[in-house]
PDB file of C-alpha atoms in Angstrom:
ATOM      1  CA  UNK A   1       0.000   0.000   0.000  1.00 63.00           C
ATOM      2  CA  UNK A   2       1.207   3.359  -0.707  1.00 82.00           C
ATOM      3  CA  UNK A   3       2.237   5.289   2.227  1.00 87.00           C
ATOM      4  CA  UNK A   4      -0.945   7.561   2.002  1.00 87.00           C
ATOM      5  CA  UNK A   5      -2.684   4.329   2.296  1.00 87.00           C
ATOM      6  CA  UNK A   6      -0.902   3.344   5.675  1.00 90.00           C
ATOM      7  CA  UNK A   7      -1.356   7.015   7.224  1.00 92.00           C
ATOM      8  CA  UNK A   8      -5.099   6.654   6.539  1.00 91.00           C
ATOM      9  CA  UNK A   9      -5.353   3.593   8.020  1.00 91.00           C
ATOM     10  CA  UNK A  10      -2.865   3.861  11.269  1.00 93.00           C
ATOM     11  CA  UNK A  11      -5.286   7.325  11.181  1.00 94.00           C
ATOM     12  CA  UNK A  12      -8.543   5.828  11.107  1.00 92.00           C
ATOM     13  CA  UNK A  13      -7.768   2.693  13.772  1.00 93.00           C
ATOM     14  CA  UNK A  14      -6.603   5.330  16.246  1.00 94.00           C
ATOM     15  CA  UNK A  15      -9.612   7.199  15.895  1.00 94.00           C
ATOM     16  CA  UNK A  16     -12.162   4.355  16.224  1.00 94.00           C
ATOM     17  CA  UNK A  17      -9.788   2.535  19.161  1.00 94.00           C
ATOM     18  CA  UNK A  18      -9.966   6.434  21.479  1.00 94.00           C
ATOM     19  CA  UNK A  19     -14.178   6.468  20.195  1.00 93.00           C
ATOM     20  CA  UNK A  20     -14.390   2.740  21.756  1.00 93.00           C
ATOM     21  CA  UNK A  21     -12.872   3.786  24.596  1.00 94.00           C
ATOM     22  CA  UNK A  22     -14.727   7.067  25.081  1.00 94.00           C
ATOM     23  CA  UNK A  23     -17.302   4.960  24.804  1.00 94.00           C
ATOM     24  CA  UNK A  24     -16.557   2.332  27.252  1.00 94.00           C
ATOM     25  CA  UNK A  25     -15.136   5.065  30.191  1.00 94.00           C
ATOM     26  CA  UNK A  26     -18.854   6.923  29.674  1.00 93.00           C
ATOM     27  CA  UNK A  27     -20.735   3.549  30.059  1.00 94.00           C
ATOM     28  CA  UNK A  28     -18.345   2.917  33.637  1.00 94.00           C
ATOM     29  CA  UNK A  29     -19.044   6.483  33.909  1.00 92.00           C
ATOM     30  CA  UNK A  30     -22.867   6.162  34.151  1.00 91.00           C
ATOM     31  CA  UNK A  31     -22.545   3.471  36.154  1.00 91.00           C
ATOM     32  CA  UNK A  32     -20.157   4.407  39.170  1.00 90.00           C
ATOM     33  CA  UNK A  33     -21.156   7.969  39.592  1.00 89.00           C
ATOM     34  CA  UNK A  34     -22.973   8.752  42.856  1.00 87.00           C
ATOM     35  CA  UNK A  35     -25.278  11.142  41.482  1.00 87.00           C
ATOM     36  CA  UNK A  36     -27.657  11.688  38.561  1.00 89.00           C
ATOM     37  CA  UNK A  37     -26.201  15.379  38.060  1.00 89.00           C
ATOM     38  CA  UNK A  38     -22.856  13.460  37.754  1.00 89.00           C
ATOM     39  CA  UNK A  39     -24.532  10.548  35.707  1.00 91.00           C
ATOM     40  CA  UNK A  40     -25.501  13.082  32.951  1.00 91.00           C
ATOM     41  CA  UNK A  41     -21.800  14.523  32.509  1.00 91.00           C
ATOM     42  CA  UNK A  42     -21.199  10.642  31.895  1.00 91.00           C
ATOM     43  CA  UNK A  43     -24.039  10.377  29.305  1.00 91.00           C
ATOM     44  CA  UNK A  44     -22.734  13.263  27.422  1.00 90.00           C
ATOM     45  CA  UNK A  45     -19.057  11.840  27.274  1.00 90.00           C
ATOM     46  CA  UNK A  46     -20.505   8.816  25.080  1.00 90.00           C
ATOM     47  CA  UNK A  47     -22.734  11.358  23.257  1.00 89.00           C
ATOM     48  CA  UNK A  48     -20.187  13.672  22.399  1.00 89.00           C
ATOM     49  CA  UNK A  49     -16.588  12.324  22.610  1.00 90.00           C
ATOM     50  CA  UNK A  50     -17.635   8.363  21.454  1.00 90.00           C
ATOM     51  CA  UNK A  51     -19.710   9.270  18.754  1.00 92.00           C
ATOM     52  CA  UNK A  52     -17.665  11.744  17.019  1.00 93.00           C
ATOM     53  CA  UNK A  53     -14.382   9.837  17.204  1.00 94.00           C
ATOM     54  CA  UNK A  54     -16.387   7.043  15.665  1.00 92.00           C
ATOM     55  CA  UNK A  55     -18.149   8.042  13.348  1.00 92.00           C
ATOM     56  CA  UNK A  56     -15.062  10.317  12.314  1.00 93.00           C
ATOM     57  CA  UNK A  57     -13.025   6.446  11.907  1.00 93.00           C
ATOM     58  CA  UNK A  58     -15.281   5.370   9.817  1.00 91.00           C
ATOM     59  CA  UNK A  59     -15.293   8.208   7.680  1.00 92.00           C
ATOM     60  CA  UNK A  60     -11.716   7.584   6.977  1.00 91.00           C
ATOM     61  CA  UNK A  61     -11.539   4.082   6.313  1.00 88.00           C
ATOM     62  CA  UNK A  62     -14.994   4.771   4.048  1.00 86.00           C
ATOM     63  CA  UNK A  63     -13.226   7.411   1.717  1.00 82.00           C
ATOM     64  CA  UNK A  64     -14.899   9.896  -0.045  1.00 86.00           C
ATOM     65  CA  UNK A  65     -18.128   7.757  -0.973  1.00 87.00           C
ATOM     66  CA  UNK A  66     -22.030   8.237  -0.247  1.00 90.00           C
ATOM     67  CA  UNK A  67     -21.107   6.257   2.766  1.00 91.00           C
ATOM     68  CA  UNK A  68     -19.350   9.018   4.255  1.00 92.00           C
ATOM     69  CA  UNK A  69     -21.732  11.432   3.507  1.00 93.00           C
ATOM     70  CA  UNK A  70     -24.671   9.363   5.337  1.00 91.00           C
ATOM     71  CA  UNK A  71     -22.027   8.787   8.219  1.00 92.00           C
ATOM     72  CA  UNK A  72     -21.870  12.844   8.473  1.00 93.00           C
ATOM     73  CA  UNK A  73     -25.600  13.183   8.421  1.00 93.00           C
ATOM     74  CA  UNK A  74     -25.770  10.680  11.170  1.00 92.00           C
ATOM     75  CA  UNK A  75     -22.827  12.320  13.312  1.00 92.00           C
ATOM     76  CA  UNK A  76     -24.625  16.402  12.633  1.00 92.00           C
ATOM     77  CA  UNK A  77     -27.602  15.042  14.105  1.00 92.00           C
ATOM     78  CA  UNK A  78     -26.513  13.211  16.965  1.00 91.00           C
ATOM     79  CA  UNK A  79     -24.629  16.065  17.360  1.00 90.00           C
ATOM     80  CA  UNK A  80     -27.762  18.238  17.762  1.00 91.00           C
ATOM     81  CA  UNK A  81     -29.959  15.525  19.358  1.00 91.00           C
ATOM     82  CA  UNK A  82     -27.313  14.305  21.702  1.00 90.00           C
ATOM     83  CA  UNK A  83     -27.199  17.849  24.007  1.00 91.00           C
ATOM     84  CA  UNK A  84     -30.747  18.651  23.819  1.00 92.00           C
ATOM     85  CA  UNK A  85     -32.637  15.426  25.327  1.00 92.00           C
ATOM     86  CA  UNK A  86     -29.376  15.947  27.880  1.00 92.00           C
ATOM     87  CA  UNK A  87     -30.826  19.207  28.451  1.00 92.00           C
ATOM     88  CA  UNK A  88     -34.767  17.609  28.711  1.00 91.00           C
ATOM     89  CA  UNK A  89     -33.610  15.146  31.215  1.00 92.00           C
ATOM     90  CA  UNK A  90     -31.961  17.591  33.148  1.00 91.00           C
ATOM     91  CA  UNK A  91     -34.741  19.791  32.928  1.00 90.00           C
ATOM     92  CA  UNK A  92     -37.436  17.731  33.770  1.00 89.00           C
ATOM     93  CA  UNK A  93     -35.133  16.482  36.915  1.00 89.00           C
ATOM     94  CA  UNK A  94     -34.305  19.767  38.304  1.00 87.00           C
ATOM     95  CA  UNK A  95     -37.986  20.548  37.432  1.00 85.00           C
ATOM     96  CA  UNK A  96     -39.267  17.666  39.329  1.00 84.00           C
ATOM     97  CA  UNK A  97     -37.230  18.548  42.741  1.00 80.00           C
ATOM     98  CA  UNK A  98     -33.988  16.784  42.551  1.00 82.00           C
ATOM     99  CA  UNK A  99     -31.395  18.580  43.743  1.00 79.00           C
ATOM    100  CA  UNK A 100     -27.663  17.454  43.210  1.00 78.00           C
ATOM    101  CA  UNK A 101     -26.487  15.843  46.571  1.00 73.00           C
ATOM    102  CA  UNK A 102     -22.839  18.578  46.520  1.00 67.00           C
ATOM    103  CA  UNK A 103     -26.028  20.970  46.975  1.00 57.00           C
ATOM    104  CA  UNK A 104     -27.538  19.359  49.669  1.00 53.00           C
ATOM    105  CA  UNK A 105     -25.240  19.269  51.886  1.00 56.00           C
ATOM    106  CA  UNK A 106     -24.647  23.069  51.162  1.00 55.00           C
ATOM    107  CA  UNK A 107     -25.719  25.274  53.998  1.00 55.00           C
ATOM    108  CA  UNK A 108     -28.349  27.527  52.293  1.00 52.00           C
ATOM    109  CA  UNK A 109     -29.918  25.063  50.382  1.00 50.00           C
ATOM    110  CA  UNK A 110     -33.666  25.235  50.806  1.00 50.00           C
ATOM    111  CA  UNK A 111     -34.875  21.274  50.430  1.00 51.00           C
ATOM    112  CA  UNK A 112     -32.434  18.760  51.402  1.00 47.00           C
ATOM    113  CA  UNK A 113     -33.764  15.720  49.395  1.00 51.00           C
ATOM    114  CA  UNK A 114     -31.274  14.770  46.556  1.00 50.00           C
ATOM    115  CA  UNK A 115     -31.611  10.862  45.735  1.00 50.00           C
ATOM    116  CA  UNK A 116     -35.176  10.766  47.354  1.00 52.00           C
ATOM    117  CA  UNK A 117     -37.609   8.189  45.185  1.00 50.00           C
ATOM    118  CA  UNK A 118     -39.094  10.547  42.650  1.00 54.00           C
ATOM    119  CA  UNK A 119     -41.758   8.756  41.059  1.00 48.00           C
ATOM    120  CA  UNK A 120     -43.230  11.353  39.421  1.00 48.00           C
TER     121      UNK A 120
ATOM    122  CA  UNK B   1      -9.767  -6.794  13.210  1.00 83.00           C
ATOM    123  CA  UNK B   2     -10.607  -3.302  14.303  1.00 86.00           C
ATOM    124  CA  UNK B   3     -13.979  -3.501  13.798  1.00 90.00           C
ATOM    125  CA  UNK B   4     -14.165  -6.432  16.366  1.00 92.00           C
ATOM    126  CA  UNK B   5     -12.794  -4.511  19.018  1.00 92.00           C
ATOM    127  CA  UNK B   6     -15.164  -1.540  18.687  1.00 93.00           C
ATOM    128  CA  UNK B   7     -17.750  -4.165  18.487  1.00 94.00           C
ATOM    129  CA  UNK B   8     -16.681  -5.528  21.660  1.00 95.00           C
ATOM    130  CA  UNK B   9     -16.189  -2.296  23.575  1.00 94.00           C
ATOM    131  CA  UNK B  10     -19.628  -0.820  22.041  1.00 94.00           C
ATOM    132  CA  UNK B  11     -21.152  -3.896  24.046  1.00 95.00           C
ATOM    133  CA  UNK B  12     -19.648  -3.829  26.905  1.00 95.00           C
ATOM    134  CA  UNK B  13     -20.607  -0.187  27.013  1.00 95.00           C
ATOM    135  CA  UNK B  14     -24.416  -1.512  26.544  1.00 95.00           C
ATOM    136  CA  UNK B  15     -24.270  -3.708  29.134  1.00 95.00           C
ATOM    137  CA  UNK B  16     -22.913  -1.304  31.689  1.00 94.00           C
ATOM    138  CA  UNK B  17     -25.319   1.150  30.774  1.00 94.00           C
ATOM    139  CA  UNK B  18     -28.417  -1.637  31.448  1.00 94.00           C
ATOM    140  CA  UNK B  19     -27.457  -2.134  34.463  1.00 94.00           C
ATOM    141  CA  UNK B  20     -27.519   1.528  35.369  1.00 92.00           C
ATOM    142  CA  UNK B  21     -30.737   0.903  33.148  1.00 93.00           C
ATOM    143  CA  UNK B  22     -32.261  -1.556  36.166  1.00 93.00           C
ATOM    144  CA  UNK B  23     -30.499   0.063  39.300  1.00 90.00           C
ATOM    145  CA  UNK B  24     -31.164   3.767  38.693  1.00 83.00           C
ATOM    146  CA  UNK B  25     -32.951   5.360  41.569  1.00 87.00           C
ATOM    147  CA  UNK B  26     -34.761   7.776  39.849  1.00 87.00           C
ATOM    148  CA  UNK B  27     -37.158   8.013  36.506  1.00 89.00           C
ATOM    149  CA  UNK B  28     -34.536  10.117  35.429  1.00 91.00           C
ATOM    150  CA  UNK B  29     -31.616   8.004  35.301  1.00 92.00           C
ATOM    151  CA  UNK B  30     -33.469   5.148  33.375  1.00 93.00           C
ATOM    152  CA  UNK B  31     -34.378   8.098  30.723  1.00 93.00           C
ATOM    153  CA  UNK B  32     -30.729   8.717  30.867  1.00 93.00           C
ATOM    154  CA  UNK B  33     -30.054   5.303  30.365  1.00 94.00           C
ATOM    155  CA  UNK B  34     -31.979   4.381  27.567  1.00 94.00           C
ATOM    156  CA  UNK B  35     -31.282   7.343  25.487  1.00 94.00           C
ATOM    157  CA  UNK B  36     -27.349   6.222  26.466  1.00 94.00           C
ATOM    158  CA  UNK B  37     -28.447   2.571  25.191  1.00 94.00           C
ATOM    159  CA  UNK B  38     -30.222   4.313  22.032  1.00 94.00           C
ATOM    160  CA  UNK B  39     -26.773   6.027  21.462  1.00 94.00           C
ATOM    161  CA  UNK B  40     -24.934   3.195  21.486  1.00 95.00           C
ATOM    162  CA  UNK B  41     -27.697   0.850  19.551  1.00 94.00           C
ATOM    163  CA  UNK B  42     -26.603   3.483  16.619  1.00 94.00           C
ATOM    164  CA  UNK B  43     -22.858   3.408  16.679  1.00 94.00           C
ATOM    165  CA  UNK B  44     -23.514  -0.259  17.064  1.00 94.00           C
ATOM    166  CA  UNK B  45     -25.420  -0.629  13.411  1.00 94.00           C
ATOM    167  CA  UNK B  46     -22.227   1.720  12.203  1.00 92.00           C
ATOM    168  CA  UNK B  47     -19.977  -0.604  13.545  1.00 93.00           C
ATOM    169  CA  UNK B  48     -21.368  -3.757  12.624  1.00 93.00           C
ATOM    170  CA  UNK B  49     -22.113  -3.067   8.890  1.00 91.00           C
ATOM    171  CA  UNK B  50     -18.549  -1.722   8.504  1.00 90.00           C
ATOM    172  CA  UNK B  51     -17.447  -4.879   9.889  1.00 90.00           C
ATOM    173  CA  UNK B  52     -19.324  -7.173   7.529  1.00 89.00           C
ATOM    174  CA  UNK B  53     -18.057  -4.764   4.747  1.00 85.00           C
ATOM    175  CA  UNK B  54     -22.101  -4.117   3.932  1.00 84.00           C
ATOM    176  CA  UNK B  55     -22.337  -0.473   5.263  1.00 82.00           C
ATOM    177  CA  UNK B  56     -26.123  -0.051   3.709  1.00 85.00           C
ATOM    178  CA  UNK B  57     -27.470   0.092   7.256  1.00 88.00           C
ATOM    179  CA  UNK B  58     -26.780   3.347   7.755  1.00 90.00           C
ATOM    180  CA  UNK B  59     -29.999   4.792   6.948  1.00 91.00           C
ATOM    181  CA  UNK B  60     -31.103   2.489   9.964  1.00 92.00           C
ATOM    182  CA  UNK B  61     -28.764   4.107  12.185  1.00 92.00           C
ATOM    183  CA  UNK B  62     -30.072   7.341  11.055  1.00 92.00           C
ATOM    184  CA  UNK B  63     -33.632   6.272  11.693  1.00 93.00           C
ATOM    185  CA  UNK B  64     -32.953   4.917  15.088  1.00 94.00           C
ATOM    186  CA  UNK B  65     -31.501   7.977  16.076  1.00 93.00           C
ATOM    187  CA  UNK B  66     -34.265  10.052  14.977  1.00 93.00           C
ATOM    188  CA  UNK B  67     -36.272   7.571  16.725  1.00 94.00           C
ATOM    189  CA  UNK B  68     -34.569   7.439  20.224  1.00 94.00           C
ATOM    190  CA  UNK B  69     -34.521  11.322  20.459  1.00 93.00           C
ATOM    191  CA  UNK B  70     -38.399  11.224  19.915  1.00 94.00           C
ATOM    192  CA  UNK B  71     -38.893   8.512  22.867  1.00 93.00           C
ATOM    193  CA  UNK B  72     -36.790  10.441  25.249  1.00 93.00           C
ATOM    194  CA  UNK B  73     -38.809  13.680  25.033  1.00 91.00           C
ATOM    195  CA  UNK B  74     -41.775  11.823  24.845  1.00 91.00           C
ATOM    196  CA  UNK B  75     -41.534   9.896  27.970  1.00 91.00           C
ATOM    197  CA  UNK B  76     -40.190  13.176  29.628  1.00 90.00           C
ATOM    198  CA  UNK B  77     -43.021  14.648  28.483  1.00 87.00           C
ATOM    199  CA  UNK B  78     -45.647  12.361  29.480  1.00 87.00           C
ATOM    200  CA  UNK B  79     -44.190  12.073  32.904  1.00 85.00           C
ATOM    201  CA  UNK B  80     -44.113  16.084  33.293  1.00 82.00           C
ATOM    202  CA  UNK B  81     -47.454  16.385  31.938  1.00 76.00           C
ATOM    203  CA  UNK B  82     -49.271  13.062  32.485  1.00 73.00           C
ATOM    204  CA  UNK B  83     -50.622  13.489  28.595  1.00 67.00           C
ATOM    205  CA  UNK B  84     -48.688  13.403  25.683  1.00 68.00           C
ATOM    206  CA  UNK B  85     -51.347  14.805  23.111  1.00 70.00           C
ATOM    207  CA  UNK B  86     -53.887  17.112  24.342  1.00 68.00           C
ATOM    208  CA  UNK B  87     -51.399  19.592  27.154  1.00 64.00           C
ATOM    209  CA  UNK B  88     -53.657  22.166  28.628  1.00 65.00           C
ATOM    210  CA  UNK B  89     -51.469  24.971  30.194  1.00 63.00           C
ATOM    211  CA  UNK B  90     -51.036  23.818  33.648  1.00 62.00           C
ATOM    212  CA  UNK B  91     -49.941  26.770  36.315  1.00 61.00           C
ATOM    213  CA  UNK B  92     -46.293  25.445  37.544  1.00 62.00           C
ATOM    214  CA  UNK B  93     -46.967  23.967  41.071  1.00 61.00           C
ATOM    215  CA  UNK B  94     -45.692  26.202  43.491  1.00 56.00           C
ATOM    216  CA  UNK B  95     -42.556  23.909  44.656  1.00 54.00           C
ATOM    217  CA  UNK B  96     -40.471  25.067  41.052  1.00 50.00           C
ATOM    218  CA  UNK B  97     -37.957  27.643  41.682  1.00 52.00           C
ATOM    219  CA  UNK B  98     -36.254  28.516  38.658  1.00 50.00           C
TER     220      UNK B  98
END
C-alpha cells in the first residue's frame, strides 16, 4: 500500500480505538457515579466524545463515498440531538425537585432531598 | 480486526449502561439510560455493517436515532405532563424555583 494508504489507516484505527474507549469510560461512567447530576456529565461523554471519534473512523476508512456522507448526516444530528434530550432530562429532573447531593449538603440550600424516590 | 474490538467495547458499554438501566434510583436516570443505550444501539449498526463490509445500514442508524430522540422527550413529556397529546397549560406547582 502506498504510504498515504498506511497514514489513513494507522489514522482511522486510532480514531475508532480512542471512540471505543470514550465509549466504554462513559458507560463505567454512568454506572459508578454517585449522582444523577454526575450521571448526565457521563451520558454526554458517550454522546459527544464516542460518537464523534467514531463516526469520524469510519469516515476515513470509508473514503470519499455516499457512505461518508450518510455517516456525516448521522454524526450532525446526533450532534444536535445528543445535548438537547441531555438538556430535557436535566430539565425535567431539576424541574421535578432533585437537587444534586454537593447541593444538599450546602448550607443555604432550601430542600435537602437529593436521591429521594421521585416517582413522578 | 478493528472492527471487532469496537464491536466488543460498544457492548460492553451496553451492558454497563443496562445495568444503570435496572439500578437507577430515579425516573430520570433510566431516561438517561436508555437514550445512552439508544446512542450506542446506533454506533452499534455503524460498527457492525462496517465490519461485515455491507455499510447499507446506515440509513437504519439514522432512523434509530431520529427515533430514540423522539422517545426520550416523549416519555419526559408524558411524565411532566401526564398526557402526551392534548397539554392544557397547567400553572407550575408552586414547589419550582427557577
Amino acid at each position: 500500500m502506498s504510504n498515504l494508504d498506511t497514514l489513513l489507516q494507522i489514522l482511522s484505527w486510532t480514531l475508532i480505538i480512542s471512540g471505543s474507549f470514550f465509549v466504554v469510560v462513559g458507560a463505567i461512567g454512568m454506572l459508578r457515579f454517585p449522582d444523577f447530576w454526575a450521571r448526565l456529565h457521563a451520558a454526554s461523554v458517550t454522546e459527544s466524545g464516542g460518537v464523534i471519534l467514531l463516526l469520524a473512523g469510519m469516515c476515513i476508512q470509508a473514503g470519499l463515498t455516499l457512505i461518508t456522507v450518510k455517516l456525516m448526516i448521522i454524526g450532525l444530528f446526533l450532534f444536535i440531538t445528543g445535548p438537547t434530550s441531555t438538556h430535557a432530562v436535566a430539565n425535567a429532573a431539576l424541574v421535578s425537585g432533585l437537587r444534586p447531593k454537593s447541593l444538599a449538603t450546602h448550607p443555604n440550600s432550601a430542600e435537602i432531598e437529593s436521591e429521594k424516590e421521585i416517582d413522578a | 480486526m478493528i472492527y471487532t474490538i469496537a464491536i466488543l467495547a460498544i457492548l460492553i458499554a451496553m451492558a454497563l449502561v443496562l445495568i444503570r438501566l435496572i439500578k437507577g434510583p430515579t425516573l430520570y436516570d433510566r431516561v438517561l439510560a436508555v437514550n445512552s443505550f439508544g446512542t450506542h444501539t446506533v454506533l452499534l449498526i455503524g460498527v457492525v455493517g462496517f465490519w461485515n463490509g455491507r455499510p447499507d445500514f446506515l440509513d437504519i442508524a439514522l432512523l434509530y436515532a431520529l427515533i430514540n430522540f423522539v422517545g426520550t422527550i416523549a416519555i419526559l413529556k408524558f411524565f411532566r405532563y401526564r398526557a402526551i397529546g392534548d397539554v392544557m397549560w397547567s400553572p407550575p406547582q408552586q414547589d419550582e424555583e427557577r
